[in-house]
Short mmCIF file of C-alpha atoms and ligand atoms in Angstrom, two decimals:
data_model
loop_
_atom_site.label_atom_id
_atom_site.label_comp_id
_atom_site.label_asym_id
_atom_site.label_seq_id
_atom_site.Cartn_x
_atom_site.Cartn_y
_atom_site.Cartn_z
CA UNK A 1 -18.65 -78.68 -58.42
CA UNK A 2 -19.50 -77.14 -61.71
CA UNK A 3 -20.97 -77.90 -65.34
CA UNK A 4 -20.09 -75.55 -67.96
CA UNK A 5 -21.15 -78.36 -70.16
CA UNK A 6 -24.99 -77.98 -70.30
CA UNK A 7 -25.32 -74.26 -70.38
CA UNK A 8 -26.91 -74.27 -73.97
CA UNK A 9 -29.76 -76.42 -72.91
CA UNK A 10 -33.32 -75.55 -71.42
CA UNK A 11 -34.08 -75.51 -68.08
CA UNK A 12 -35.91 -79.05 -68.28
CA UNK A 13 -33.47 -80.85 -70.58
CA UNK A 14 -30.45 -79.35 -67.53
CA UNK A 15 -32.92 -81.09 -64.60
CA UNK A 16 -32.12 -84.55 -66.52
CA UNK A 17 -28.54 -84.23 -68.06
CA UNK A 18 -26.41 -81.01 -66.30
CA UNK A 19 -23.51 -82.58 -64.67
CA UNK A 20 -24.47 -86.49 -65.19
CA UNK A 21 -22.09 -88.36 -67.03
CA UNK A 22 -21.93 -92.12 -67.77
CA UNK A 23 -19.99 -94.01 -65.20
CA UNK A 24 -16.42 -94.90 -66.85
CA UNK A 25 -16.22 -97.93 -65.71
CA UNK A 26 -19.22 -99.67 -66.53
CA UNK A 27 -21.47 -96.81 -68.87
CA UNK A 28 -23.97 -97.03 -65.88
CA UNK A 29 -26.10 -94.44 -67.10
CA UNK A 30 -27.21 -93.48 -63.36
CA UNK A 31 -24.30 -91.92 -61.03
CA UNK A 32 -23.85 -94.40 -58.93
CA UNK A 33 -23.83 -93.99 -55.25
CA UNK A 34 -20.55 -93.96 -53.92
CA UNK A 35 -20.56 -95.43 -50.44
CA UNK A 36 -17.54 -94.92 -49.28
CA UNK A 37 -15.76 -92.84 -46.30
CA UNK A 38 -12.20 -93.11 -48.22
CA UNK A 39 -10.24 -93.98 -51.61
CA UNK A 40 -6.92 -95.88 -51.58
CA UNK A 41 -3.60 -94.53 -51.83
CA UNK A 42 -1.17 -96.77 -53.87
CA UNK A 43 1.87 -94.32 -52.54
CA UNK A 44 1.51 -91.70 -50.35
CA UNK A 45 -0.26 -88.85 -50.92
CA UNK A 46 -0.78 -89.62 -54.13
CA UNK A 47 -4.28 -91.27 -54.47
CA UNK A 48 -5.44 -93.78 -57.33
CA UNK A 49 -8.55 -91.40 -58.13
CA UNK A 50 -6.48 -87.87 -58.54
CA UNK A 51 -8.15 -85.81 -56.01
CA UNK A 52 -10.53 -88.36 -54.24
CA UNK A 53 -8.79 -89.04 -51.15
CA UNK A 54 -11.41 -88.50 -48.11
CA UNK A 55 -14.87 -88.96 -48.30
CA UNK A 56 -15.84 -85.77 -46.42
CA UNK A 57 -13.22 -83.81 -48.73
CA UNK A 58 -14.69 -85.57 -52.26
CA UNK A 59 -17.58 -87.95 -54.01
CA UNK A 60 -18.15 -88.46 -57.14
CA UNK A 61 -22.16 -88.78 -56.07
CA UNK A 62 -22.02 -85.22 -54.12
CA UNK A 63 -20.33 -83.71 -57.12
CA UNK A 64 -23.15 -84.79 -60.04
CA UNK A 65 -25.82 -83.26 -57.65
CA UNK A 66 -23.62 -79.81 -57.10
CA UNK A 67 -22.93 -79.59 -60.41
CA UNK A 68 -27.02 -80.33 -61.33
CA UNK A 69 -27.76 -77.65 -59.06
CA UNK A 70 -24.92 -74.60 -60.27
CA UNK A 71 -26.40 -75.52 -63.40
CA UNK A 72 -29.96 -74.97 -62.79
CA UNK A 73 -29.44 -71.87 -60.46
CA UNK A 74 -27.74 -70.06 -63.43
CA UNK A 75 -24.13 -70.44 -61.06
CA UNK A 76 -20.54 -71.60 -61.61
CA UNK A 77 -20.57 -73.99 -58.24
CA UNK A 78 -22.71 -75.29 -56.25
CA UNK A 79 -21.94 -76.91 -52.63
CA UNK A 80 -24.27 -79.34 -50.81
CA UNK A 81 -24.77 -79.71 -47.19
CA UNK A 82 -26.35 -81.97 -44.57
CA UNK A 83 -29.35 -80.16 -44.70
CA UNK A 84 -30.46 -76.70 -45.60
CA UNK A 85 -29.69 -74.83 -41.85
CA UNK A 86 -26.18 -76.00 -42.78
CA UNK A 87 -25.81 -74.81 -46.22
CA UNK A 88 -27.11 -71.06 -44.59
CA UNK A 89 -25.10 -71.14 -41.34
CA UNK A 90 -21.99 -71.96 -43.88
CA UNK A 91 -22.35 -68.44 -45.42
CA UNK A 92 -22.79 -66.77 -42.29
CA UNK A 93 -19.64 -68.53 -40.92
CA UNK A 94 -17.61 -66.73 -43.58
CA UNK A 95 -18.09 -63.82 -41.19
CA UNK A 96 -16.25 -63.14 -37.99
CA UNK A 97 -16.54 -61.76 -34.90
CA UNK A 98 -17.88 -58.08 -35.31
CA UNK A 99 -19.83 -58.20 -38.33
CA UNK A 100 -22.89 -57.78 -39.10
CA UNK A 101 -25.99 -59.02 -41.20
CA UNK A 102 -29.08 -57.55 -42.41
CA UNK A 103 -31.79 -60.04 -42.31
CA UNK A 104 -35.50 -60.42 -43.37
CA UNK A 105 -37.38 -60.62 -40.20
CA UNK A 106 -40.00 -63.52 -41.37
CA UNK A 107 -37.79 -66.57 -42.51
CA UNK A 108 -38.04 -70.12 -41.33
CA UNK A 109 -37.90 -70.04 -37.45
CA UNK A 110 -35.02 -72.45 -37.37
CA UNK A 111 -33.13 -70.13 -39.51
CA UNK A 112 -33.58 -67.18 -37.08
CA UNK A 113 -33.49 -69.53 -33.60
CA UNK A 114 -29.43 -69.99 -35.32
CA UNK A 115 -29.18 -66.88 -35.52
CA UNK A 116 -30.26 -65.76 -32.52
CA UNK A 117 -29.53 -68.64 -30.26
CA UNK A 118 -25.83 -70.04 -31.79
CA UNK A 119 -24.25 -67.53 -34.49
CA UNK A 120 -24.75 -64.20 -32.30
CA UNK A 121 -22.88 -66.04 -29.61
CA UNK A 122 -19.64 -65.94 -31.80
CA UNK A 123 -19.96 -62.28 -31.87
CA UNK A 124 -21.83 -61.61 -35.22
CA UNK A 125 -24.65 -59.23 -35.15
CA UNK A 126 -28.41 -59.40 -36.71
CA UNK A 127 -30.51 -56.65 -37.38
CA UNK A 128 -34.03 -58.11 -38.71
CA UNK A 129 -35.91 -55.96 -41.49
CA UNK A 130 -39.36 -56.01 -43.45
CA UNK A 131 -37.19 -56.51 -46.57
CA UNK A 132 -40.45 -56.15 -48.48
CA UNK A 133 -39.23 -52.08 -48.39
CA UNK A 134 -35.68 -52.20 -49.62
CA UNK A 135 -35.48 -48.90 -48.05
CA UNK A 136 -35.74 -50.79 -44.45
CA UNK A 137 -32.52 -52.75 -45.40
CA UNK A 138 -30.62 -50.01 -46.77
CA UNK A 139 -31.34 -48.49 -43.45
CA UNK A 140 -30.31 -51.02 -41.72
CA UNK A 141 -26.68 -51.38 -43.24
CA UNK A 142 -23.56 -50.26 -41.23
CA UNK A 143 -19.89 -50.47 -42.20
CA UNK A 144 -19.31 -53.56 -40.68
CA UNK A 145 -22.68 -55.20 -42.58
CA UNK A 146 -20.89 -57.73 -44.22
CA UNK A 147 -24.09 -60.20 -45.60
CA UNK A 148 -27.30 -59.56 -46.25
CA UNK A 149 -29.80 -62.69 -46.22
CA UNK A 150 -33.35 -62.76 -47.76
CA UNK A 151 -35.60 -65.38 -48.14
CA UNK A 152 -38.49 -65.02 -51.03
CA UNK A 153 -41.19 -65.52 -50.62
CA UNK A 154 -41.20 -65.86 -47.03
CA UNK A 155 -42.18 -69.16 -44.74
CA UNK A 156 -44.66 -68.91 -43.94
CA UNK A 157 -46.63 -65.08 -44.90
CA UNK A 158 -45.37 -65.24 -48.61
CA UNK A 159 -43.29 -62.00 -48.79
CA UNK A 160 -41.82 -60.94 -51.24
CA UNK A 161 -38.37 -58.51 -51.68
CA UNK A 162 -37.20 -57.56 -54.90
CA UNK A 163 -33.90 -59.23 -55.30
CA UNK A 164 -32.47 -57.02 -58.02
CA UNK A 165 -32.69 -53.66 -55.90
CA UNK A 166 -31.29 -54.65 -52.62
CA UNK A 167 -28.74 -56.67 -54.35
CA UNK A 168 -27.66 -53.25 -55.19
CA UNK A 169 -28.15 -51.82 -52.26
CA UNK A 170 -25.80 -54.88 -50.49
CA UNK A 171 -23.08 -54.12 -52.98
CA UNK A 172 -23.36 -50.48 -52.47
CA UNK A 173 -22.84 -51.13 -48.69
CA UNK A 174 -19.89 -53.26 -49.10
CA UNK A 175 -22.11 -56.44 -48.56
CA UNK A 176 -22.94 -59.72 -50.22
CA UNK A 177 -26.56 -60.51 -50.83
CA UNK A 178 -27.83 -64.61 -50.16
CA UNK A 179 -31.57 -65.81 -50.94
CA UNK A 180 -32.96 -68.31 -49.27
CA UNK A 181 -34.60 -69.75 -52.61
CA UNK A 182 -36.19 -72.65 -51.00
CA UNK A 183 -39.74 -71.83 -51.63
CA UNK A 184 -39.68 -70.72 -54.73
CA UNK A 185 -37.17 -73.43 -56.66
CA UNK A 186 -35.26 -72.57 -59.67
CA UNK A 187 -37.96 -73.17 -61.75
CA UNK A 188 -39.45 -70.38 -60.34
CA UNK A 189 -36.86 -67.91 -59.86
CA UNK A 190 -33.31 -67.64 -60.36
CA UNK A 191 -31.84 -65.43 -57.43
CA UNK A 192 -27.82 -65.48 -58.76
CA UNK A 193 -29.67 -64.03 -62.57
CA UNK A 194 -30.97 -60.87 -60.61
CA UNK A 195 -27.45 -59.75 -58.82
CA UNK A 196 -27.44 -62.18 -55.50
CA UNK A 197 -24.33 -64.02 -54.71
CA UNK A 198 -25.72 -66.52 -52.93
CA UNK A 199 -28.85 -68.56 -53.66
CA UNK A 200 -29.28 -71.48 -50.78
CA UNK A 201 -31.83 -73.75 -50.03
CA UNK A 202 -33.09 -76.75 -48.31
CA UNK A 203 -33.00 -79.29 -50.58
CA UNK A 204 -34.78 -81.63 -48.06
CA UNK A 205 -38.04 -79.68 -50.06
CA UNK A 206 -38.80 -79.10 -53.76
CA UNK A 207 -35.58 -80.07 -55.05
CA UNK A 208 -35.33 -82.68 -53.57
CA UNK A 209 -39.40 -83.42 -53.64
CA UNK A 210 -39.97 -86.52 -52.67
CA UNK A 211 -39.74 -85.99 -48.73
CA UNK A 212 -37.52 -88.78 -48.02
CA UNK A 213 -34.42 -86.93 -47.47
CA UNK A 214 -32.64 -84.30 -45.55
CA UNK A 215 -30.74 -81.83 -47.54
CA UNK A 216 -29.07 -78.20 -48.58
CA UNK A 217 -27.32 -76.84 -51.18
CA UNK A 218 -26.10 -73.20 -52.38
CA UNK A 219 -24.39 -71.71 -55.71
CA UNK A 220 -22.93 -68.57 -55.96
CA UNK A 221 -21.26 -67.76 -59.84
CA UNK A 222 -17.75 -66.30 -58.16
CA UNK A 223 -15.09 -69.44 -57.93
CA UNK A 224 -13.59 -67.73 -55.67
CA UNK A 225 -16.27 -67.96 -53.19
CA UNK A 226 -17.03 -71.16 -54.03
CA UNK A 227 -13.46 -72.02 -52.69
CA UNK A 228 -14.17 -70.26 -49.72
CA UNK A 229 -17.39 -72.83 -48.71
CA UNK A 230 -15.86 -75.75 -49.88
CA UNK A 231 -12.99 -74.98 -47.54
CA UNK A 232 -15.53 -74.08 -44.55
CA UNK A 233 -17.95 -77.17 -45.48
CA UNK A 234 -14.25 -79.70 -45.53
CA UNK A 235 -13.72 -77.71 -42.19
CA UNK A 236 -16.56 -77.71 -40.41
CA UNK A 237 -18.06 -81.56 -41.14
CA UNK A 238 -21.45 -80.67 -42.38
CA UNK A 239 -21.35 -83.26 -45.40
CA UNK A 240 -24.36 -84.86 -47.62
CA UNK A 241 -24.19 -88.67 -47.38
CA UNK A 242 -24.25 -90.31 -50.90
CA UNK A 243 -27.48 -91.79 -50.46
CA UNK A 244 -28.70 -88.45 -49.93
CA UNK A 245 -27.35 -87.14 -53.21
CA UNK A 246 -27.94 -89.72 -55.28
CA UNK A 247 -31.67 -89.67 -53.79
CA UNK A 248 -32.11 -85.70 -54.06
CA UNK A 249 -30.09 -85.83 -57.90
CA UNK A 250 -32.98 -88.58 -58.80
CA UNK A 251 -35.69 -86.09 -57.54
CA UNK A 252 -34.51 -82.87 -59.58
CA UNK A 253 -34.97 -84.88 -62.78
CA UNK A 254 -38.86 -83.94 -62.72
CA UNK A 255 -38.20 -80.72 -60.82
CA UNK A 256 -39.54 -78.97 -64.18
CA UNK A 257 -42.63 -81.33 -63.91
CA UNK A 258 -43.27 -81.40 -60.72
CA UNK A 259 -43.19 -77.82 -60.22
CA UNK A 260 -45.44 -76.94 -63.37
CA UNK A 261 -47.97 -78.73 -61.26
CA UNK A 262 -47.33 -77.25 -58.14
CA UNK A 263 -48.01 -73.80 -59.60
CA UNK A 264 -50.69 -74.83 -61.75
CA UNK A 265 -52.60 -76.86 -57.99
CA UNK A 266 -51.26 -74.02 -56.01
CA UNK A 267 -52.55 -71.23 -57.85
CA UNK A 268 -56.12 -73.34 -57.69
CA UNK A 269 -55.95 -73.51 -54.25
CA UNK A 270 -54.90 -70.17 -53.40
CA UNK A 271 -58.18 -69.20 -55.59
CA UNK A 272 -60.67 -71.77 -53.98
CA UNK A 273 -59.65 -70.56 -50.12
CA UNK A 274 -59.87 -66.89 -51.11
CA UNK A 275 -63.46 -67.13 -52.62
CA UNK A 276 -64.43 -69.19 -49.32
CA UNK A 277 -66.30 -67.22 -46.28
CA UNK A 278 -64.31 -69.44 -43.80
CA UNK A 279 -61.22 -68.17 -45.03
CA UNK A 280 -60.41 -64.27 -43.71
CA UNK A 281 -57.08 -63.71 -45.53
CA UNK A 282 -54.59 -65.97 -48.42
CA UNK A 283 -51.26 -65.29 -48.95
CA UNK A 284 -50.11 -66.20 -52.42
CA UNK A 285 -48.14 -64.19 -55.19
CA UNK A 286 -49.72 -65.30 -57.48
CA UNK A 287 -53.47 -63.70 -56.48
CA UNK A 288 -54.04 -60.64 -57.83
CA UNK A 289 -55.04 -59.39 -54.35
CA UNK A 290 -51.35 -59.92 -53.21
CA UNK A 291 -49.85 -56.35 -52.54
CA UNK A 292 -46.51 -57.59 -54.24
CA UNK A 293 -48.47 -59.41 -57.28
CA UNK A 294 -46.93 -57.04 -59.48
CA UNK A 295 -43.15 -57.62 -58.09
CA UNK A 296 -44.14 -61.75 -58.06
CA UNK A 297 -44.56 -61.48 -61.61
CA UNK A 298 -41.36 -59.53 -62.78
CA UNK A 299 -39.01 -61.78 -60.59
CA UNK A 300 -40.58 -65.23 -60.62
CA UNK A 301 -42.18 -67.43 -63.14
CA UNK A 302 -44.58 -69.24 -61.17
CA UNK A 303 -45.57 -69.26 -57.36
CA UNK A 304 -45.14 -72.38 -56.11
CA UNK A 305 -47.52 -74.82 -54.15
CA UNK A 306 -47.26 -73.06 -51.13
CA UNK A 307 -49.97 -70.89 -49.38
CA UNK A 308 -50.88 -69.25 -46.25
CA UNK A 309 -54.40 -68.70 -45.35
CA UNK A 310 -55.78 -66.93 -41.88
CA UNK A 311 -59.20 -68.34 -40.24
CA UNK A 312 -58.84 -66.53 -37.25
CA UNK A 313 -58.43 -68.66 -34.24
CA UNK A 314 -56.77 -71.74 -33.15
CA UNK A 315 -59.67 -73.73 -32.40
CA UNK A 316 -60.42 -73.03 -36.44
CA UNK A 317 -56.89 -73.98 -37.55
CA UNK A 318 -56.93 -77.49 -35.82
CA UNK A 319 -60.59 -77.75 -36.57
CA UNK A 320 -59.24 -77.36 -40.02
CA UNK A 321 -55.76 -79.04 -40.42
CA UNK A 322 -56.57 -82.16 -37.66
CA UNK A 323 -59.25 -83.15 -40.15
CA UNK A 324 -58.21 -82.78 -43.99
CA UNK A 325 -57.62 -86.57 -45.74
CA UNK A 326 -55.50 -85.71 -48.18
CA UNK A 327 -53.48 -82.85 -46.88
CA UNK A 328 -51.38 -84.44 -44.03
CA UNK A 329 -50.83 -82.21 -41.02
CA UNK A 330 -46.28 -82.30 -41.01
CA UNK A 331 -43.94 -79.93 -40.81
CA UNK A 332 -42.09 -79.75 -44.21
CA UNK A 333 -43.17 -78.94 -47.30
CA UNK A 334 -42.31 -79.04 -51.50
CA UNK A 335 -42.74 -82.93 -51.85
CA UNK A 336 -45.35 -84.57 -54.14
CA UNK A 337 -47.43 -84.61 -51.14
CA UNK A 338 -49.90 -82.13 -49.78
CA UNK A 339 -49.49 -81.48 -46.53
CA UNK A 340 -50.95 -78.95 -43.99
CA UNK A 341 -49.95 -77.13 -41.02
CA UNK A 342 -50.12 -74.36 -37.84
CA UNK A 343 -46.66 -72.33 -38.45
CA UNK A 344 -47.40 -70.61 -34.94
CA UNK A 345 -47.17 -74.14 -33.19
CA UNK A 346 -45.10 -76.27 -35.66
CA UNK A 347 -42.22 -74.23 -37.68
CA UNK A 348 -42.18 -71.38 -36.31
CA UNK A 349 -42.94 -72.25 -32.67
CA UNK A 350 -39.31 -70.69 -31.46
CA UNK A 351 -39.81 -67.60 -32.60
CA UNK A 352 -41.06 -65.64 -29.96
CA UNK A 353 -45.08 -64.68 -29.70
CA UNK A 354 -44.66 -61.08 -29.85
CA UNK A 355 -42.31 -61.47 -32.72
CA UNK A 356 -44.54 -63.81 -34.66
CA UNK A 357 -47.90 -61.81 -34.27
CA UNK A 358 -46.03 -58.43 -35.60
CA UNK A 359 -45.13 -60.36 -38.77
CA UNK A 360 -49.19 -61.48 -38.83
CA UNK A 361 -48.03 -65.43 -38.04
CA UNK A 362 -51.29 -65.72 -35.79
CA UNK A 363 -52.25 -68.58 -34.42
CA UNK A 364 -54.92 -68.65 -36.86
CA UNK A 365 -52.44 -69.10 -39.70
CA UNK A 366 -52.76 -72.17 -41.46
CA UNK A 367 -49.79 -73.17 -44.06
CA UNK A 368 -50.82 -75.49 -46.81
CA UNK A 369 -47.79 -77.53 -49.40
CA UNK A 370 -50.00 -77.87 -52.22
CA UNK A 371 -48.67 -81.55 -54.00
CA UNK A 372 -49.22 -82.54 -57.19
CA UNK A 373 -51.96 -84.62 -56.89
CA UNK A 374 -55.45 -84.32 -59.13
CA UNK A 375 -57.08 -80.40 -58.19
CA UNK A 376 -60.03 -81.65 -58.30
CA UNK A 377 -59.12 -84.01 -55.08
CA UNK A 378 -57.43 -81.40 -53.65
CA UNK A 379 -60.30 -78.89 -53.59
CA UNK A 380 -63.01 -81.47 -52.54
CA UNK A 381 -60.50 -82.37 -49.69
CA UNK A 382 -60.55 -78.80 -48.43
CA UNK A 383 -64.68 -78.24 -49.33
CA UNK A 384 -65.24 -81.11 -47.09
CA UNK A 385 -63.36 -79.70 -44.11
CA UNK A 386 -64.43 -75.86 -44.68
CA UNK A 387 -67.82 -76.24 -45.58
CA UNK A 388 -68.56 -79.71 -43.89
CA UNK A 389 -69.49 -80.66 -47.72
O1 P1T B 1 -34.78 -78.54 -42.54
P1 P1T B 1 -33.57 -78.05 -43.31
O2 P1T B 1 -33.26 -78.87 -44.52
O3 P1T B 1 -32.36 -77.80 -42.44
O4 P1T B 1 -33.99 -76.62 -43.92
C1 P1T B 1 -34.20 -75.47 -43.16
C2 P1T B 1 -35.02 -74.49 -43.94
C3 P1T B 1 -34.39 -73.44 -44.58
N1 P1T B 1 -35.06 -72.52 -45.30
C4 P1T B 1 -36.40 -72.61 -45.46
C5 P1T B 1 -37.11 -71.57 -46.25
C6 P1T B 1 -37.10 -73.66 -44.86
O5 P1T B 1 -38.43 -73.71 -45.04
C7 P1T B 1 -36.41 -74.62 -44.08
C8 P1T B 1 -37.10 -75.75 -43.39
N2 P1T B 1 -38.47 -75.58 -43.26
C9 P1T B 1 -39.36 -76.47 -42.69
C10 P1T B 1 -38.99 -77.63 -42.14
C11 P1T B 1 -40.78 -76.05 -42.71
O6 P1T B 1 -41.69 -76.87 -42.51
O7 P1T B 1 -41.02 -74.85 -42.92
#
């Protein structure tokens, strides 16, 4: 769905009002959740809403939410899924057998166990790159790449590739470009803005925010792609449930909030860990000491509440992350929540060992979701674990 409607407006005043209109019927001033697997017909084919006539085909609640979200990504459309491995294996299933995709080598492990385990079985191809040197992905292209997929900054080391420049690159090679924008949000950074075509994440995390739902969603800005994933997501079954989007659409209200904090907590954080002898290494864009700083600064706005930190061993990371108070130790992250975790044992646990120790996932690496609760709780949380203060 899509909201031309808001475009004028600021980011924050588009979180509250892009594509949320009162409810005909009543004014309801809240899009109400439609429940309902099917719409009646009073002849046939010809339903009483226009084009509501199957519940995985149309709702009204799945619609405010995809038009929300076109609108805050800077798109035309935006198309939700059951959760964010669905929106992303939707835009590889464009593909067919034969072609290929260039891929940054450190995303989620769930993203690349799909691709490895289920979407190279249908005959598409993967080459994995350090997309941190465009040059590596330009390398990588061949005339049957058809897709390349970044995510930035990474999950869990905190890459980061410059979207603008191997957007071009894509193009150049006949390819179309997708960000996994998931960790950043689009408060942050707005992927579609910078040449991408698709910008994807899982919702189930800062857009959403409140870690009480499973979710994805992409936008692209072409309506002609946007037909094409609306006709794959109607084909294929991999639909929201309304609860889910009226949930997720309640959550993006305070994105703007919410993630001014987690910048403003993360950034803190990231500063108290790397000043701390127990800590050998952070991973954060927004430190100075980050080697892509610079880059960070140019294509995002903030750096979000997530950081990676290194103490060295595993006894250290479950010394560390079994006993925090405050930061729970979960997988997930981007709700209001701290939480805390090993990526070599949780998230990234089916990405093979080898594999995770080139791209420095140790099993020393500790992942912290910083939340939006008081700093000054945060840091004593983490003073009493590190320093046994
Ligand atoms: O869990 P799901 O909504 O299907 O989203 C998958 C996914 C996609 N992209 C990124 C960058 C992600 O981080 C995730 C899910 N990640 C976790 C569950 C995690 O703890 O890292």
């Amino acid at each position: 769905m899509s909201d031309q409607g808001s475009r004028h407006l600021r980011f924050g005043t588009r979180t509250i009002h892009a594509g949320v209109k009162p409810e005909p019927v009543t004014g309801a001033i809240m899009t109400p959740i439609f429940q309902t697997s099917t719409y009646v017909q009073p002849a046939v084919g010809e339903p009483l809403g226009g084009s509501y006539d199957y519940g995985r085909t149309a709702n009204p609640t799945r619609e405010a939410l995809e038009a929300n979200v076109a609108s805050l990504e800077s798109g035309t459309h935006a198309v939700a899924f059951a959760s964010g491995l669905a929106a992303i294996e939707a835009i590889v299933k464009r593909l067919s057998a034969g072609d290929h995709v260039v891929s940054e080598e450190n995303t989620y492990g769930g993203t690349t166990r799909m691709f490895n385990k289920v979407l190279s079985r249908l005959g598409i191809e993967f080459t994995y790159v350090d997309s941190r040197e465009p040059g590596a992905v330009e390398a990588a292209m061949r005339p049957n790449t058809r897709l390349v997929h970044l995510e930035t900054p990474t999950n869990p080391m905190m890459r980061v590739a410059d979207i603008a420049a191997i957007a071009e690159i894509a193009h150049a090679g006949g390819a179309l470009l997708s960000v996994d924008n998931t960790f950043a949000s689009p408060y942050n950074q707005r992927p579609l803005e910078m040449g991408a075509d698709f910008t994807v994440h899982s919702s189930t995390k800062y857009i959403n925010g409140h870690s009480d739902v499973i979710g994805g969603v992409l936008a692209v800005k072409d309506p002609e792609l946007a037909e094409e994933i609306y006709f794959l997501r109607k084909s294929t079954g991999a639909v929201p449930g309304p609860m889910d989007c009226f949930l997720t659409l309640r959550g993006i209200k305070t994105l703007h909030v919410r993630m001014r904090q987690h910048n403003e907590n993360g950034l803190a954080v990231a500063r108290y860990l790397e000043a701390h002898p127990a800590v050998d290494r952070v991973f954060y864009p927004g430190l100075e000491s980050h080697p892509q700083h610079e880059l960070a600064s140019r294509q995002m706005t903030g750096y979000t509440g997530m950081v990676s930190v290194d103490v060295g061993s595993l006894a250290r990371a479950k010394a560390f992350t079994e006993h925090t108070r405050i930061f729970k130790l979960a997988e997930s992250l981007g709700g209001v929540e701290s939480l805390i975790s090993v990526p070599a044992l949780m998230t990234h646990g089916s990405v093979p060992a080898d594999r995770r120790a080139a791209m420095g996932i140790t099993d020393g690496l500790v992942r912290l979701s910083v939340g939006i609760e008081d700093e000054a709780d945060l840091l004593e949380d983490l003073e009493r674990v590190l320093s046994g203060g």
